[in-house]
Tab-separated table of C-alpha atoms and ligand atoms in Angstrom:
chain	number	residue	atom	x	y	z
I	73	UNK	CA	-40.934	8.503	-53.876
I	74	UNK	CA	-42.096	4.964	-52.838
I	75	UNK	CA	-45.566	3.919	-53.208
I	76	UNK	CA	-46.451	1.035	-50.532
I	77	UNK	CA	-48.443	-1.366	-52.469
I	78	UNK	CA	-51.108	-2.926	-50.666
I	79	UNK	CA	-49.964	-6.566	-51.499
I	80	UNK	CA	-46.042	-5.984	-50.063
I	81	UNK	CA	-47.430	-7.278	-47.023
I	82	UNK	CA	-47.835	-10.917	-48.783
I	83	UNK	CA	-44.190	-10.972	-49.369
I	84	UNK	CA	-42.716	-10.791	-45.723
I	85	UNK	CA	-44.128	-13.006	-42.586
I	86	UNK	CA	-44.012	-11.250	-39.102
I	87	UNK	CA	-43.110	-13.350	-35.851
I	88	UNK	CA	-45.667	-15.945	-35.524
I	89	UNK	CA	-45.790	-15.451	-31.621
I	90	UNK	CA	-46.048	-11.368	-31.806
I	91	UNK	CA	-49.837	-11.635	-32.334
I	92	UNK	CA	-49.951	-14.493	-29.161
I	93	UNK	CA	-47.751	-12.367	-27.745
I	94	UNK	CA	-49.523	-9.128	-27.836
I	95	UNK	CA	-53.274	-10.881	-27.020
I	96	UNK	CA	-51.521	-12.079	-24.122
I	97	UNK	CA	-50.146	-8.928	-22.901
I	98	UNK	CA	-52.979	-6.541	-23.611
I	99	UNK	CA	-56.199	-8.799	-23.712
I	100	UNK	CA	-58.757	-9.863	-26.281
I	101	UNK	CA	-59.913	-6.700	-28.289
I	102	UNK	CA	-62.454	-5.264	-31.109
I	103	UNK	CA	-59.853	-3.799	-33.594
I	104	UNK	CA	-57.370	-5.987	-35.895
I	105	UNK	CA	-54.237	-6.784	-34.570
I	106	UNK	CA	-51.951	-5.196	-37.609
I	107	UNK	CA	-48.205	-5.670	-37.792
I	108	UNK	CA	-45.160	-3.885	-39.104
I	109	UNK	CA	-41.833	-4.152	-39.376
I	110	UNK	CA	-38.777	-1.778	-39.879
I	111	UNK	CA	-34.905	-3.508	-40.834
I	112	UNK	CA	-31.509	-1.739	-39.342
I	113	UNK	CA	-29.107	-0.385	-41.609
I	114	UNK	CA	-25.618	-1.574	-42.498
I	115	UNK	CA	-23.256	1.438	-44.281
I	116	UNK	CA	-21.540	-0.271	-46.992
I	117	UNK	CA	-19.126	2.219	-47.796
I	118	UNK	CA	-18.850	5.731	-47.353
I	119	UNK	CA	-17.800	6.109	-43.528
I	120	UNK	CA	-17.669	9.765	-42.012
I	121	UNK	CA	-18.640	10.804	-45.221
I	122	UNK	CA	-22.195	12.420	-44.169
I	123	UNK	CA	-21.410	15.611	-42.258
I	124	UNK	CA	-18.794	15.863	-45.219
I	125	UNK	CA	-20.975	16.517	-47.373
I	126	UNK	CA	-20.597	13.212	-50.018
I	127	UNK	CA	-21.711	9.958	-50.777
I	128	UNK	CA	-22.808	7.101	-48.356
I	129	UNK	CA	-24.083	3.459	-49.144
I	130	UNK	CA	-26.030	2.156	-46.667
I	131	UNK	CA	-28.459	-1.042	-46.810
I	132	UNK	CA	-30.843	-1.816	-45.027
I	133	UNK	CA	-30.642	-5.687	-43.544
I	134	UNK	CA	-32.577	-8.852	-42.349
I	135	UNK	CA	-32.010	-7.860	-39.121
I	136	UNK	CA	-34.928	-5.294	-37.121
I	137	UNK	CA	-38.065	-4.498	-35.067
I	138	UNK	CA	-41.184	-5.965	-35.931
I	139	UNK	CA	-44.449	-3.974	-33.996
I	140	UNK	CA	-47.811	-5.186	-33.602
I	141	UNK	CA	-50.208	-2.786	-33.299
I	142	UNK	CA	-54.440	-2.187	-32.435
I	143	UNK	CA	-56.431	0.239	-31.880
I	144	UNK	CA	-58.101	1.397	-28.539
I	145	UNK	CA	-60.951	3.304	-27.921
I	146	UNK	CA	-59.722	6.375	-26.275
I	147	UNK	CA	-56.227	8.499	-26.500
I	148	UNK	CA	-53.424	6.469	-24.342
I	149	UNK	CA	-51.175	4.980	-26.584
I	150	UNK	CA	-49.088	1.964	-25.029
I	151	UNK	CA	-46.030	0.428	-25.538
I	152	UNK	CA	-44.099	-2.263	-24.482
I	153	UNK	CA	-41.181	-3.811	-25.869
I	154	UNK	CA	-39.541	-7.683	-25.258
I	155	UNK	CA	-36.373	-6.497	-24.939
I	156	UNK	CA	-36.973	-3.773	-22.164
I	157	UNK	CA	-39.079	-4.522	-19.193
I	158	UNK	CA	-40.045	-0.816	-18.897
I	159	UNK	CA	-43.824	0.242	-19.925
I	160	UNK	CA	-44.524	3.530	-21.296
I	161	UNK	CA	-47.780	5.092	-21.308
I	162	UNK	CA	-48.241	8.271	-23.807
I	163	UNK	CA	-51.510	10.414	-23.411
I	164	UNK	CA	-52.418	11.699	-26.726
I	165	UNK	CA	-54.522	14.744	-25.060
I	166	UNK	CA	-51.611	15.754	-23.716
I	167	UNK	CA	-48.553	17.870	-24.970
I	168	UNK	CA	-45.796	15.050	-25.473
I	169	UNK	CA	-42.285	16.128	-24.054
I	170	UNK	CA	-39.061	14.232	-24.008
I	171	UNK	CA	-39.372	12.410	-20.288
I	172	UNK	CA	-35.959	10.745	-18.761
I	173	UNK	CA	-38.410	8.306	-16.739
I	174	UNK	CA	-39.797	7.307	-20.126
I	175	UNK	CA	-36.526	5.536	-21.246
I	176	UNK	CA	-36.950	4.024	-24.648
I	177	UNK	CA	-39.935	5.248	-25.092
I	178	UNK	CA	-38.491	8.171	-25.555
I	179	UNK	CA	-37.891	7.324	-29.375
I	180	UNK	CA	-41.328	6.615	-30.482
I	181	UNK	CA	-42.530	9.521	-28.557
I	182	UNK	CA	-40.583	11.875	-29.763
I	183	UNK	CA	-42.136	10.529	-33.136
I	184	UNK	CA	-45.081	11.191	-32.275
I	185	UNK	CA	-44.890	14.173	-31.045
I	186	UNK	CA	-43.643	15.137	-34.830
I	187	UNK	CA	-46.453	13.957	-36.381
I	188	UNK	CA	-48.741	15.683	-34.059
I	189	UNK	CA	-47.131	18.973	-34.971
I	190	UNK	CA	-47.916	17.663	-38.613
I	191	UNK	CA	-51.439	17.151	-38.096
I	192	UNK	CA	-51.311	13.733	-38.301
I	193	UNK	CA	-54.317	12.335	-36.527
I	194	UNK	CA	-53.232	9.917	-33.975
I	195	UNK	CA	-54.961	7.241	-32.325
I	196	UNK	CA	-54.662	5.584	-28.934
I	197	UNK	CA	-53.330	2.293	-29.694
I	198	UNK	CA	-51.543	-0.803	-28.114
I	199	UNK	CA	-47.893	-1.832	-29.312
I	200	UNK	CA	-45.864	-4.330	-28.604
I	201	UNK	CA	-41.944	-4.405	-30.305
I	202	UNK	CA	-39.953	-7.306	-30.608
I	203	UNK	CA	-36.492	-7.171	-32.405
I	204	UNK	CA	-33.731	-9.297	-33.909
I	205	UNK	CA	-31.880	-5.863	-33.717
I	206	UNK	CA	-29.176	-5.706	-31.066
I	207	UNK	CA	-28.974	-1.932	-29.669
I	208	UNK	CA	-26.344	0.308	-29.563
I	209	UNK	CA	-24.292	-2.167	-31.885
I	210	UNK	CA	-24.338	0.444	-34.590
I	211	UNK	CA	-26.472	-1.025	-36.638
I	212	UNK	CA	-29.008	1.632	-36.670
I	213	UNK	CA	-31.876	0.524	-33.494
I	214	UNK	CA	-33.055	3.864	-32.651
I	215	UNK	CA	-34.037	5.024	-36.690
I	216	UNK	CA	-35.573	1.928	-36.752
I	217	UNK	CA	-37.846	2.388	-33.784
I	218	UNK	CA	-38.437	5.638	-35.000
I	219	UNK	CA	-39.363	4.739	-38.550
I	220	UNK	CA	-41.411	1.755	-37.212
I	221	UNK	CA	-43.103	4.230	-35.088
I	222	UNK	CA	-44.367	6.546	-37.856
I	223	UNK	CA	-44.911	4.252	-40.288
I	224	UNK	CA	-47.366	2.282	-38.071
I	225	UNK	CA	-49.000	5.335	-36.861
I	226	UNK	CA	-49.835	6.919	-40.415
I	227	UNK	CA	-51.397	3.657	-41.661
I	228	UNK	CA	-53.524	3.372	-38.382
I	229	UNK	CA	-54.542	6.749	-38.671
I	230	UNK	CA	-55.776	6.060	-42.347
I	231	UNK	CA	-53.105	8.305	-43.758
I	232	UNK	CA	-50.683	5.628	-45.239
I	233	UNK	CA	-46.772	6.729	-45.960
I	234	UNK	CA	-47.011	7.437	-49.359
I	235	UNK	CA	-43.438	9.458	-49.043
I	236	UNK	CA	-40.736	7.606	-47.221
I	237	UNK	CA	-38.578	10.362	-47.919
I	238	UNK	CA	-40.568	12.877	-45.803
I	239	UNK	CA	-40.939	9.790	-42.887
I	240	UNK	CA	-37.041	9.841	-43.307
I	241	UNK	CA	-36.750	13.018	-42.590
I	242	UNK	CA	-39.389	13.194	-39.684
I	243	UNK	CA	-37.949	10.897	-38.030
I	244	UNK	CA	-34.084	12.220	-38.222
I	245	UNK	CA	-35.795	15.808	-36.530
I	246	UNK	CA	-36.961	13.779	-33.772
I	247	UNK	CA	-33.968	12.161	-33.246
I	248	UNK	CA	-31.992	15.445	-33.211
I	249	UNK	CA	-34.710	17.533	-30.984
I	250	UNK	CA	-36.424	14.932	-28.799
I	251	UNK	CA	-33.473	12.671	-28.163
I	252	UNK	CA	-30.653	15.377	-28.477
I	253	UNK	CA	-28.654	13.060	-30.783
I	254	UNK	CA	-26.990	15.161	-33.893
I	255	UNK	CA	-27.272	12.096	-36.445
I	256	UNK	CA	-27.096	12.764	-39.821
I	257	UNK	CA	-29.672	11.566	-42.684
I	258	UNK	CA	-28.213	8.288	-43.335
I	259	UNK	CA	-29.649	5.653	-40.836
I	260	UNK	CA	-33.682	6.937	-41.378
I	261	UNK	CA	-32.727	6.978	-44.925
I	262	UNK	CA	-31.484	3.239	-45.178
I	263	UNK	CA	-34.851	2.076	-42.767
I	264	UNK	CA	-37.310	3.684	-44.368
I	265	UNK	CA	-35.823	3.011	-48.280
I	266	UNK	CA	-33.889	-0.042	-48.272
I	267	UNK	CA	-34.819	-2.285	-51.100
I	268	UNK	CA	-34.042	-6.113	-51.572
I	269	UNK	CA	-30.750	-7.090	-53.112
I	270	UNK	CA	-30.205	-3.184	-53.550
I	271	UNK	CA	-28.048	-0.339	-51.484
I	272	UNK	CA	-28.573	3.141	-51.379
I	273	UNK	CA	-26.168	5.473	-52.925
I	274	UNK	CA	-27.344	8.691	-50.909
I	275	UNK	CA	-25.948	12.577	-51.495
I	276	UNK	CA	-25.813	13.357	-47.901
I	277	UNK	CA	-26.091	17.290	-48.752
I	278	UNK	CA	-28.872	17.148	-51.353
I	279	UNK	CA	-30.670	14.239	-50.050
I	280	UNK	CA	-31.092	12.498	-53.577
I	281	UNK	CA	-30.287	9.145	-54.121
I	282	UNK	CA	-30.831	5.687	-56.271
I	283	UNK	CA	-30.147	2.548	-55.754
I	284	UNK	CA	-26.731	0.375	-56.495
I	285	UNK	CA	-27.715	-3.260	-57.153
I	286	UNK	CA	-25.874	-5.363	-54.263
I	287	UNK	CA	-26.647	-9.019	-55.821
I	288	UNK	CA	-23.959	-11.191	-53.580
I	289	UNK	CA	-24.852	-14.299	-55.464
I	290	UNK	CA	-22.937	-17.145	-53.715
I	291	UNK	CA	-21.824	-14.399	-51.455
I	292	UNK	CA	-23.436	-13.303	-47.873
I	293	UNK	CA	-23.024	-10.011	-45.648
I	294	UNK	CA	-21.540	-11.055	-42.323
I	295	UNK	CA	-22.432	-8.856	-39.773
I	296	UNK	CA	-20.033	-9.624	-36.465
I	297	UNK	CA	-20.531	-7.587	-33.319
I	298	UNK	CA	-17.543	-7.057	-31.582
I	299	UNK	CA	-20.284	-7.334	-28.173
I	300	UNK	CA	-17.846	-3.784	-27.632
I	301	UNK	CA	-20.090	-1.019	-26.827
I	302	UNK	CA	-19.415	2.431	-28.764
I	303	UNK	CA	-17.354	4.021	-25.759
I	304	UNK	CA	-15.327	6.572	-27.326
I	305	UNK	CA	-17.721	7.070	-29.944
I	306	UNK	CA	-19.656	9.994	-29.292
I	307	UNK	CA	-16.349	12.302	-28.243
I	308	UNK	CA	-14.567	11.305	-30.822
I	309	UNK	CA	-17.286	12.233	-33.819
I	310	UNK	CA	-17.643	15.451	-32.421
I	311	UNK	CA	-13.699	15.992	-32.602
I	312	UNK	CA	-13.404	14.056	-35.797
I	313	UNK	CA	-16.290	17.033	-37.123
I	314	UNK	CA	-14.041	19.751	-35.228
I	315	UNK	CA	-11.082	18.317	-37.428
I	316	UNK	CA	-12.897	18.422	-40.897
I	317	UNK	CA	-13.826	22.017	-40.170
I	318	UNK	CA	-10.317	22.730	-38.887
I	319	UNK	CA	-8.903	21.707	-42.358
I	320	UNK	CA	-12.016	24.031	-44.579
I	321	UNK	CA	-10.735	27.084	-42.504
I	322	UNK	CA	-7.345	26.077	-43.519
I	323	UNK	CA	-7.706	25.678	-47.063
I	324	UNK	CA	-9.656	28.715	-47.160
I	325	UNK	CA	-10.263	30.502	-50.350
I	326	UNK	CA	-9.839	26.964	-51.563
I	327	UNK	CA	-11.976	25.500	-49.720
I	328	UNK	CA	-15.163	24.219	-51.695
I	329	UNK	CA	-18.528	25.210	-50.428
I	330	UNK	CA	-20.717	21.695	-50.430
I	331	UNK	CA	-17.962	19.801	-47.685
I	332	UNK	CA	-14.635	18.431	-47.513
I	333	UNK	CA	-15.037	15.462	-49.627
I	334	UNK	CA	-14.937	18.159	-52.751
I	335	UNK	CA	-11.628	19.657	-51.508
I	336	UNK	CA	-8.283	18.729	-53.731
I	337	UNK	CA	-5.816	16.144	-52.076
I	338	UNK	CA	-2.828	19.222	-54.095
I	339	UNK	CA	-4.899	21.747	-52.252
I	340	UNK	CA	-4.566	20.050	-48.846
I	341	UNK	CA	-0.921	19.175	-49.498
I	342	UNK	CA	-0.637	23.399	-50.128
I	343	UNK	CA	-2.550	24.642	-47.137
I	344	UNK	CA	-2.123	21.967	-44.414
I	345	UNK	CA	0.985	21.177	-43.250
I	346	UNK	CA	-0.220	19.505	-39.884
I	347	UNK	CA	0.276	15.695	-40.629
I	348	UNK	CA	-2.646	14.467	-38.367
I	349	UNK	CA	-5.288	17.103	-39.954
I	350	UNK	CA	-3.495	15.784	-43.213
I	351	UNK	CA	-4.711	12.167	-42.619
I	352	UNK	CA	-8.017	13.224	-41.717
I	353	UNK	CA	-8.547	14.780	-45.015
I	354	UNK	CA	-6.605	11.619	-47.033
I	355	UNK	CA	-9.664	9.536	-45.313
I	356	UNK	CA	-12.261	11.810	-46.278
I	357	UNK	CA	-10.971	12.573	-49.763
I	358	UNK	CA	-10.442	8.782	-50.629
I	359	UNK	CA	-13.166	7.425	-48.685
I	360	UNK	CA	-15.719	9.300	-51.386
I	361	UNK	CA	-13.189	7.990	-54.339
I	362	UNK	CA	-14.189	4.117	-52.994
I	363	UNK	CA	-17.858	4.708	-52.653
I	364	UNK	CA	-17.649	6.191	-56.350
I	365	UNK	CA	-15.732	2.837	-57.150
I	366	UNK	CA	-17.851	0.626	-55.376
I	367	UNK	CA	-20.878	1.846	-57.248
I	368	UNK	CA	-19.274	0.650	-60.456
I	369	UNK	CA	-17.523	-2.314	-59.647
I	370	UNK	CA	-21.369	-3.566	-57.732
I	371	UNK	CA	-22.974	-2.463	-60.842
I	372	UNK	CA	-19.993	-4.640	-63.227
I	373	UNK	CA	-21.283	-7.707	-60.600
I	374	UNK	CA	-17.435	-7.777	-59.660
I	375	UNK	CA	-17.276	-8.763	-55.601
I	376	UNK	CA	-13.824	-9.447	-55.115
I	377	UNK	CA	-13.050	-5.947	-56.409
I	378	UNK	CA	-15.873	-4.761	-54.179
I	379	UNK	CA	-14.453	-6.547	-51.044
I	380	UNK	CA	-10.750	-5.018	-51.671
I	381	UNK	CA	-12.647	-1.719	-51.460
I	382	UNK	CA	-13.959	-3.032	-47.955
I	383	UNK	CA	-10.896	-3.403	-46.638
I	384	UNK	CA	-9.046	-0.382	-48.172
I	385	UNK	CA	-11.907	1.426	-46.440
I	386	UNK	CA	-11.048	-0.161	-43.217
I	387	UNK	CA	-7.903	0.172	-43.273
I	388	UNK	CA	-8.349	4.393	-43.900
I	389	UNK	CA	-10.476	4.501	-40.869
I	390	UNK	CA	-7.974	2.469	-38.672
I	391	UNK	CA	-4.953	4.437	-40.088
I	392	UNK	CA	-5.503	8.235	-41.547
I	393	UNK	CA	-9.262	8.728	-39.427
I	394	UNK	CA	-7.997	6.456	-36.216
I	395	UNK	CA	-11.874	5.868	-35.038
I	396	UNK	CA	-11.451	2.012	-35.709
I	397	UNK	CA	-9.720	0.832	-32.041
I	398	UNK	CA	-8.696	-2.371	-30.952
I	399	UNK	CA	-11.838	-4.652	-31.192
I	400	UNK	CA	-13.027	-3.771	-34.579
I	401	UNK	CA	-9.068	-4.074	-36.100
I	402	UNK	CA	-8.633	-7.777	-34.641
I	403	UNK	CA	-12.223	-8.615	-35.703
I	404	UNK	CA	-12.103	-7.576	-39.090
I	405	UNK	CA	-8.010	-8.684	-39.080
I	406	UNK	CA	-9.358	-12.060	-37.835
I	407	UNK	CA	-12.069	-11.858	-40.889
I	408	UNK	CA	-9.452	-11.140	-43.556
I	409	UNK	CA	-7.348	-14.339	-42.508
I	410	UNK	CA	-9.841	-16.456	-43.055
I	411	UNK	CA	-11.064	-18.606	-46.028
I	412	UNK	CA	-13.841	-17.289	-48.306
I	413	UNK	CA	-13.544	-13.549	-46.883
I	414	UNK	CA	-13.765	-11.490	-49.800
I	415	UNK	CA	-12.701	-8.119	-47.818
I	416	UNK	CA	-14.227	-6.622	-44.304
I	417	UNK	CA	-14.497	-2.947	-42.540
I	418	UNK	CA	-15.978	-2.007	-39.560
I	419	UNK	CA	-19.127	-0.241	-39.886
I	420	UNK	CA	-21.047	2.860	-38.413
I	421	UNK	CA	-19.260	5.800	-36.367
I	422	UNK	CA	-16.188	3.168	-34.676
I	423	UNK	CA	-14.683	2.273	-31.761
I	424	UNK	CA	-16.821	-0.742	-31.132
I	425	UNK	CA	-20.180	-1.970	-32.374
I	426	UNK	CA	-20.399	-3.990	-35.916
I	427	UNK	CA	-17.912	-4.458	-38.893
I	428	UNK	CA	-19.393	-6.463	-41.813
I	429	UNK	CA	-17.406	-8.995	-43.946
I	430	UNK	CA	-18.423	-10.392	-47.615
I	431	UNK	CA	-18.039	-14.073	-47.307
I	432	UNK	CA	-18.495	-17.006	-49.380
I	433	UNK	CA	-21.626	-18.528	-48.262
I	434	UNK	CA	-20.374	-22.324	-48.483
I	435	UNK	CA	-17.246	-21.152	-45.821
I	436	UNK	CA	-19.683	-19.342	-43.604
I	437	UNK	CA	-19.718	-22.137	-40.686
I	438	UNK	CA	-16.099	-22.061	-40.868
I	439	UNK	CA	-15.353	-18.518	-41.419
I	440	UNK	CA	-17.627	-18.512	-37.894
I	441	UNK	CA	-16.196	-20.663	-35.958
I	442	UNK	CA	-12.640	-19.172	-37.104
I	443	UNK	CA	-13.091	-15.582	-36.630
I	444	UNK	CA	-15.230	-16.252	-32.980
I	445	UNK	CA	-11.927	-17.922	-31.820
I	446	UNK	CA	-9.490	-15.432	-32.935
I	447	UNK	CA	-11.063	-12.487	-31.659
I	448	UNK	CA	-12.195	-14.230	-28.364
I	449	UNK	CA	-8.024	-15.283	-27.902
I	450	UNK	CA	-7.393	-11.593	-28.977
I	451	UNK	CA	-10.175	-9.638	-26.963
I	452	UNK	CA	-11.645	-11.988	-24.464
I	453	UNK	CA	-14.948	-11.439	-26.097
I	454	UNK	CA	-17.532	-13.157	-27.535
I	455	UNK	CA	-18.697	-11.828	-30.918
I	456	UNK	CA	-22.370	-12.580	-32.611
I	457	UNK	CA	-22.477	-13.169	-36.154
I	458	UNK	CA	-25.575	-12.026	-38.318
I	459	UNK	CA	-25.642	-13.716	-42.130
I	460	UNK	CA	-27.716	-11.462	-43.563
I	461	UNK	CA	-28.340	-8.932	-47.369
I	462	UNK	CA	-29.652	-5.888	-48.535
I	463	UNK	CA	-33.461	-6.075	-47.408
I	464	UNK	CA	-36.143	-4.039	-47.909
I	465	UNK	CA	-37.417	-1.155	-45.690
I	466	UNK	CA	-39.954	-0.394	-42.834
I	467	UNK	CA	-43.274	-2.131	-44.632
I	468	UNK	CA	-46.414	-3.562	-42.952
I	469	UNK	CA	-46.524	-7.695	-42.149
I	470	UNK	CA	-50.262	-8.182	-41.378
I	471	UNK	CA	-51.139	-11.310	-43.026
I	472	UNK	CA	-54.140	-10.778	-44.789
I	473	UNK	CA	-57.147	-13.765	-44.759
G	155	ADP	P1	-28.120	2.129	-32.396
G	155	ADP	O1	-29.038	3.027	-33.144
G	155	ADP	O2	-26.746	2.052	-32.964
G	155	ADP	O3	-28.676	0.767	-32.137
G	155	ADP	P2	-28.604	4.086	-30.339
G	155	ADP	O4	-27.939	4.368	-29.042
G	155	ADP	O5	-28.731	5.184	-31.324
G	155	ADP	O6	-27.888	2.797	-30.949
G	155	ADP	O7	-30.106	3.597	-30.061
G	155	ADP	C1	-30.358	2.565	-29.134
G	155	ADP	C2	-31.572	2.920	-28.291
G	155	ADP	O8	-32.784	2.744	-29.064
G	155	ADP	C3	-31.733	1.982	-27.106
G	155	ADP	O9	-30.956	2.431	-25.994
G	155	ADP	C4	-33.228	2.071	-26.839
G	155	ADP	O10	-33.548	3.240	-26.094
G	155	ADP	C5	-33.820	2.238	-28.232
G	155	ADP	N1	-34.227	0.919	-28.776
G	155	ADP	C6	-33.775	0.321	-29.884
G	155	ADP	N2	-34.360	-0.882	-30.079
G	155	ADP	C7	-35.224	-1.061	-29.051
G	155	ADP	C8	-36.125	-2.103	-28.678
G	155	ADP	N3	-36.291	-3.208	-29.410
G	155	ADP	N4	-36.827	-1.949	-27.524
G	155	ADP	C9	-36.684	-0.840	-26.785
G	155	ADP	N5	-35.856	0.163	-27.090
G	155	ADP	C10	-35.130	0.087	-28.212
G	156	MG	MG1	-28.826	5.137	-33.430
């Protein structure tokens, strides 16, 4: 459990135009303008691991959606955001239901609507979102909308988050009943605990989980965006899940209780003899060996070790889980070529979205300019690059004085 101090807010500046921004677009008003802000999530390591049952190490980043928020006198809460020219209008006296005309603001009212049901005493209020997050890219938009959402909401209504954990959680349920998406605890997890300079090692079946120091030191986190949305991605969890399950009813009496990433590699070799459900559980298996390793070799400070973990991850996803595809192999390929690229892996559930790369921070603007021309002469796509490290989680920005 995290207490939110009430100087934190010192520490972190919001967007200097979200306050002009939001006076402009809702008017002069009585209340303080407050403002918030909630990161996205990179996984570090530990890829299909969560509805395994293991480890995961995600961080939150630089990257995310900042909120400014004020009260109004009666129950309509509205929201606008700059990157969706759709307003959505939420009357608090109201039941809240999920709404297909509502669009994105489907995710912050589906928060809502969860901590109505948790007697949370919510005010009509004015918001306005701005992000540096791009969406659908993987890197974790819609928990941190969510997050942002309760977060704000609790301190407005006087009832500060004094449990991220239980936020975390809050916000997953919505996600899975209002939205309909089965996502597992890691993304609310990272955007509600992140901490500077730190990952989060997270037991995805007990919830527990500390934090791994990440300090990159002449080092950066790359985040490059194959601009390749997710296509394949939601068909393909859902069989990769179907697979996993297919190999616990194979190894039956042997199959341990708490997920696949307990089973024995000897026990697989005994009971599975098809080679494709074989490599499935060789990814799954190993994939929890390198988050194990990457937890000690962070903790010995040694980043070249961590970066050959990277890519040995990558390369398990691309090879014995095949969820990788085209764009992420010849960005990360590209990244692995190139000066100063200590190891690379794409990131998230595959098939398009964001890898991340640990790069030597003086090579950056060549590593760049390199990797942008590769993958454009290999994909015909431009990527985006993010430079970027372990941040903290959703806090509030309101500068005080
Ligand atoms: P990811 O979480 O990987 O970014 P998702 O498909 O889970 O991708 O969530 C993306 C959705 O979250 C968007 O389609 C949109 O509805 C919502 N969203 C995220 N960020 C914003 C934003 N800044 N403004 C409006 N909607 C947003
Ligand atoms: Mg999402």
């Amino acid at each position: 459990m995290q207490e939110i101090r009430a100087d934190h807010s010192e520490t972190v500046s919001m967007p200097p135009f979200l306050a002009q921004e939001f006076v402009h677009l809702y008017g002069p008003g009585d209340h303080e303008v407050r403002s918030f802000f909630a990161p996205g999530r990179a996984n570090l390591i530990g890829e299909h691991i969560d509805y395994n049952g293991g480890l995961v190490m995600p961080a939150a980043v630089t990257l995310g959606i900042a909120a400014a928020c004020r009260l109004r006198s009666d129950h309509l809460v509205r929201l606008h955001s700059s990157d969706d020219p759709l307003a959505v209008e939420i009357d608090l006296d109201r039941p809240i239901e999920p709404d297909p005309a509502r669009g994105w603001g489907n995710y912050p009212a589906g928060v809502l609507r969860e901590l109505f049901l948790q007697g949370v005493d919510l005010k009509g209020t004015d918001v306005l979102f701005t992000t540096t997050l791009p969406q659908g890219a993987g890197l974790s938009s819609s928990a941190a909308m969510e997050v942002l959402t309760a977060f704000s909401f609790l301190a407005l209504a006087k009832a500060p988050a004094s449990d991220l954990r239980a936020i975390a959680l809050l916000c997953q349920k919505a996600e899975n009943q209002f939205i309909g998406v089965n996502c597992g605890i890691m993304d609310q997890f990272a955007v509600a605990l992140g901490k500077e300079d730190c990952a989060l090692l997270l037991d995805c079946e007990s919830q527990e989980y500390h934090y791994v120091p990440v300090a990159l030191g002449a080092h950066a986190l790359v985040i490059m965006n194959t601009s390749r949305q997710r296509r394949l991605a939601d068909s393909k969890y859902n069989e990769r899940r179907a697979e996993c399950d297919a190999v616990l009813q194979l190894l039956g009496a042997d199959a341990p209780r708490n997920g696949l990433v307990h089973a024995l590699w000897s026990d697989v070799l005994c009971h599975v003899s098809d080679p494709v459900l074989r490599r499935r559980a060789r990814h799954v298996i190993s994939e929890q060996v390198r988050v194990e390793q990457a937890c000690r070799v962070l903790a010995a400070g040694d980043l070249a070790a961590f970066g050959r973990l990277l890519t040995e991850s990558h390369a398990s996803l691309r090879d014995d889980y095949e969820v990788t595809g085209p764009h992420l192999d010849a960005i990360v390929s590209a990244a692995l070529q190139t000066p100063g690229c200590l190891g690379a892996r794409m990131t998230g559930a595959g098939f398009g979205g964001c890898a991340i790369a640990l790069v030597e921070q003086a090579e950056i603007p060549d590593f760049t300019a390199l990797v942008q021309s590769a993958y454009l002469a290999a994909t015909g796509l431009e990527p985006a690059f993010y430079v970027t490290h372990a941040a903290d989680g959703v806090h509030e920005t309101t500068r005080k004085g």
